[in-house]
Amino acid sequence: LYGATKLCSDKLFTAANNIKGWRDLRFSVVRYGNVMGSRGSVIPFFLRQRETGVLPITDPEMTRFNITLQEGVEMVLWALNNAAGGEIFVPKIPSYRITDVAQAIGPDCEHSIVGVRPGEKIHEEMITASDSVSTVDLEQYYAILPSGGLHTVDSYISKHGGSPVELGFAYNSGTNERFLSVEELKDLIGSLTNPAL
């Protein structure tokens, strides 16, 4: 479903940029996965489940990217001010291990392994290796440029700054450089739930 949705959204905004005509419109996409504490996040589920004394872990190797609502809003506002049109913007954000979230929320709970659900991935991948040929590192964000768009990587960099990523680069929650610790997760989750864990 994610791949189909991604392909559909990529084609839609590429088409939108191509048919805008004389109007001064730009269409771009932000991609950042689940927002911490939202309905798509495991955190509210674990907080409810903690009362049972058992936290179900799909796979002990599972990782996810972590973004707060505030960071998501700031990224959208940044994209509104900086988009050339046609890019997919991806934030540089930390990852977490599902086992660390379980430890932060329910250290005294049983952490039972229940298996991966159909279609669920062990790690999130926001930039694939095949995207690397058209990806620009903008320091705080990455920009994946559309194929056949207005800009080549070189022309985009000369106008907007940044640098090309290495060929074969992929941005994956399992190989990310920065992981949140259990203590950092406790603090973040505590700020969502008040009182702190």
Coordinates of C-alpha atoms in Angstrom, one line a residue:
L1 CA 0.0 0.0 0.0
Y2 CA 2.8 2.5 0.9
G3 CA 4.5 1.9 -2.5
A4 CA 1.2 2.3 -4.4
T5 CA 0.3 5.4 -2.4
K6 CA 3.8 6.8 -2.9
L7 CA 3.7 6.2 -6.7
C8 CA 0.2 7.7 -6.9
S9 CA 1.2 10.8 -4.9
D10 CA 4.5 11.2 -6.9
K11 CA 2.6 11.1 -10.2
L12 CA -0.1 13.4 -9.0
F13 CA 2.1 16.2 -7.9
T14 CA 4.4 15.8 -11.0
A15 CA 1.3 16.1 -13.1
A16 CA 0.1 19.1 -11.1
N17 CA 3.4 20.9 -11.7
N18 CA 3.2 20.1 -15.4
I19 CA -0.4 21.5 -15.9
K20 CA -0.2 24.6 -13.7
G21 CA 0.0 26.7 -16.8
W22 CA 0.7 30.4 -16.4
R23 CA -0.2 30.5 -12.7
D24 CA 2.5 31.0 -10.1
L25 CA 1.9 27.7 -8.3
R26 CA 4.4 25.1 -7.0
F27 CA 3.6 21.6 -5.8
S28 CA 5.9 19.7 -3.5
V29 CA 5.5 16.9 -1.0
V30 CA 6.8 16.3 2.6
R31 CA 7.5 12.8 3.7
Y32 CA 8.1 12.0 7.3
G33 CA 6.1 8.9 8.4
N34 CA 4.2 8.7 11.7
V35 CA 4.1 11.6 14.1
M36 CA 5.0 10.7 17.7
G37 CA 1.9 10.1 19.8
S38 CA -0.5 10.3 16.8
R39 CA -3.0 7.5 16.1
G40 CA -0.5 5.9 13.6
S41 CA 2.1 5.7 16.4
V42 CA 2.7 2.7 18.7
I43 CA 3.0 5.0 21.7
P44 CA -0.7 5.5 22.5
F45 CA -1.3 1.8 22.1
F46 CA 1.6 0.9 24.4
L47 CA 0.4 3.5 27.0
R48 CA -3.1 1.8 27.0
Q49 CA -1.7 -1.7 26.9
R50 CA 0.7 -1.0 29.8
E51 CA -2.3 -1.5 32.2
T52 CA -2.5 -5.2 31.2
G53 CA 1.1 -5.8 32.1
V54 CA 2.0 -7.1 28.6
L55 CA 3.4 -5.1 25.7
P56 CA 3.2 -7.0 22.3
I57 CA 6.4 -6.6 20.2
T58 CA 6.0 -7.4 16.6
D59 CA 9.7 -7.9 16.0
P60 CA 12.6 -7.1 18.3
E61 CA 14.6 -5.7 15.4
M62 CA 11.9 -3.2 14.4
T63 CA 12.8 0.4 14.1
R64 CA 10.9 3.6 13.2
F65 CA 11.8 7.2 12.4
N66 CA 10.6 9.7 15.1
I67 CA 9.2 13.1 14.5
T68 CA 7.2 15.3 16.8
L69 CA 4.1 17.3 15.8
Q70 CA 6.1 20.5 16.2
E71 CA 8.9 19.3 14.0
G72 CA 6.4 18.2 11.3
V73 CA 4.7 21.7 11.4
E74 CA 8.1 23.4 11.2
M75 CA 9.0 21.2 8.2
V76 CA 5.8 22.1 6.3
L77 CA 6.3 25.8 6.9
W78 CA 9.9 25.5 5.8
A79 CA 8.8 23.7 2.6
L80 CA 6.2 26.4 1.9
N81 CA 9.0 29.0 1.9
N82 CA 11.7 27.0 0.1
A83 CA 10.1 24.7 -2.4
A84 CA 11.0 25.1 -6.1
G85 CA 8.2 22.7 -7.1
G86 CA 8.2 19.0 -7.6
E87 CA 10.5 18.0 -4.7
I88 CA 9.8 15.4 -2.0
F89 CA 11.3 16.8 1.2
V90 CA 12.5 14.4 3.8
P91 CA 13.6 15.5 7.3
K92 CA 16.7 14.3 9.1
I93 CA 15.3 12.8 12.2
P94 CA 16.3 10.2 14.8
S95 CA 15.2 6.6 14.9
Y96 CA 14.0 4.5 17.8
R97 CA 14.0 0.8 18.4
I98 CA 10.5 -0.6 19.3
T99 CA 12.1 -2.5 22.2
D100 CA 13.4 0.8 23.6
V101 CA 9.9 2.3 23.4
A102 CA 8.5 -0.7 25.2
Q103 CA 11.3 -0.3 27.9
A104 CA 10.5 3.4 28.2
I105 CA 6.7 2.9 28.7
G106 CA 6.5 -0.4 30.5
P107 CA 9.9 -1.5 31.9
D108 CA 8.1 -3.9 34.3
C109 CA 5.7 -5.3 31.7
E110 CA 6.2 -8.5 29.8
H111 CA 7.5 -7.8 26.3
S112 CA 6.0 -10.6 24.3
I113 CA 7.0 -11.2 20.6
V114 CA 3.9 -11.6 18.5
G115 CA 5.3 -11.5 15.0
V116 CA 5.1 -9.0 12.1
R117 CA 1.7 -8.2 10.7
P118 CA 1.1 -8.7 6.9
G119 CA 2.6 -5.9 4.9
E120 CA 4.5 -4.4 7.9
K121 CA 8.1 -3.6 7.4
I122 CA 10.9 -4.1 10.0
H123 CA 12.5 -0.7 9.1
E124 CA 11.1 2.5 7.4
E125 CA 12.9 3.6 4.3
M126 CA 12.2 7.2 3.3
I127 CA 14.9 7.4 0.6
T128 CA 15.8 4.4 -1.5
A129 CA 19.1 3.7 -3.1
S130 CA 17.5 4.3 -6.5
D131 CA 16.4 7.8 -5.3
S132 CA 20.1 8.7 -4.6
V133 CA 20.8 9.9 -8.2
S134 CA 18.2 12.7 -7.7
T135 CA 18.6 13.5 -4.0
V136 CA 20.1 16.7 -2.6
D137 CA 21.3 17.1 1.0
L138 CA 20.0 20.4 2.3
E139 CA 21.6 20.0 5.8
Q140 CA 18.3 19.9 7.8
Y141 CA 16.4 18.1 5.1
Y142 CA 16.8 16.0 1.9
A143 CA 15.1 16.9 -1.3
I144 CA 14.3 14.2 -3.8
L145 CA 14.0 15.8 -7.2
P146 CA 11.5 14.6 -9.8
S147 CA 12.8 12.8 -12.8
G148 CA 12.4 15.0 -15.9
G149 CA 11.6 18.0 -13.7
L150 CA 12.7 21.6 -14.1
H151 CA 16.0 21.1 -12.3
T152 CA 18.9 18.7 -12.5
V153 CA 20.7 18.0 -9.3
D154 CA 23.5 20.5 -10.3
S155 CA 21.1 23.3 -11.3
Y156 CA 19.0 22.8 -8.1
I157 CA 22.1 23.0 -6.0
S158 CA 23.4 26.1 -7.7
K159 CA 20.0 27.8 -7.1
H160 CA 19.0 26.4 -3.6
G161 CA 22.3 25.2 -2.1
G162 CA 23.1 21.8 -0.7
S163 CA 25.1 19.0 -2.0
P164 CA 24.4 15.7 -3.8
V165 CA 24.2 12.5 -1.7
E166 CA 26.5 9.6 -2.6
L167 CA 25.3 7.2 -5.3
G168 CA 23.6 4.3 -3.6
F169 CA 22.7 6.4 -0.5
A170 CA 19.5 5.2 1.3
Y171 CA 17.8 6.7 4.3
N172 CA 16.6 3.9 6.5
S173 CA 15.4 3.8 10.1
G174 CA 17.5 0.7 10.8
T175 CA 20.8 2.2 9.6
N176 CA 20.2 5.8 10.7
E177 CA 23.1 7.5 12.4
R178 CA 21.1 8.7 15.4
F179 CA 18.9 6.6 17.7
L180 CA 16.9 7.9 20.7
S181 CA 17.9 6.4 24.0
V182 CA 15.4 4.9 26.5
E183 CA 15.9 8.0 28.6
E184 CA 15.3 10.4 25.7
L185 CA 12.1 8.4 24.8
K186 CA 10.9 8.7 28.4
D187 CA 11.3 12.4 28.3
L188 CA 9.6 12.8 24.9
I189 CA 6.7 10.5 25.8
G190 CA 6.4 12.2 29.2
S191 CA 6.0 15.6 27.4
L192 CA 3.1 14.1 25.4
T193 CA 1.4 12.4 28.3
N194 CA 2.1 14.6 31.3
P195 CA 3.1 13.4 33.9
A196 CA 6.5 12.2 32.8
L197 CA 7.2 8.5 32.8

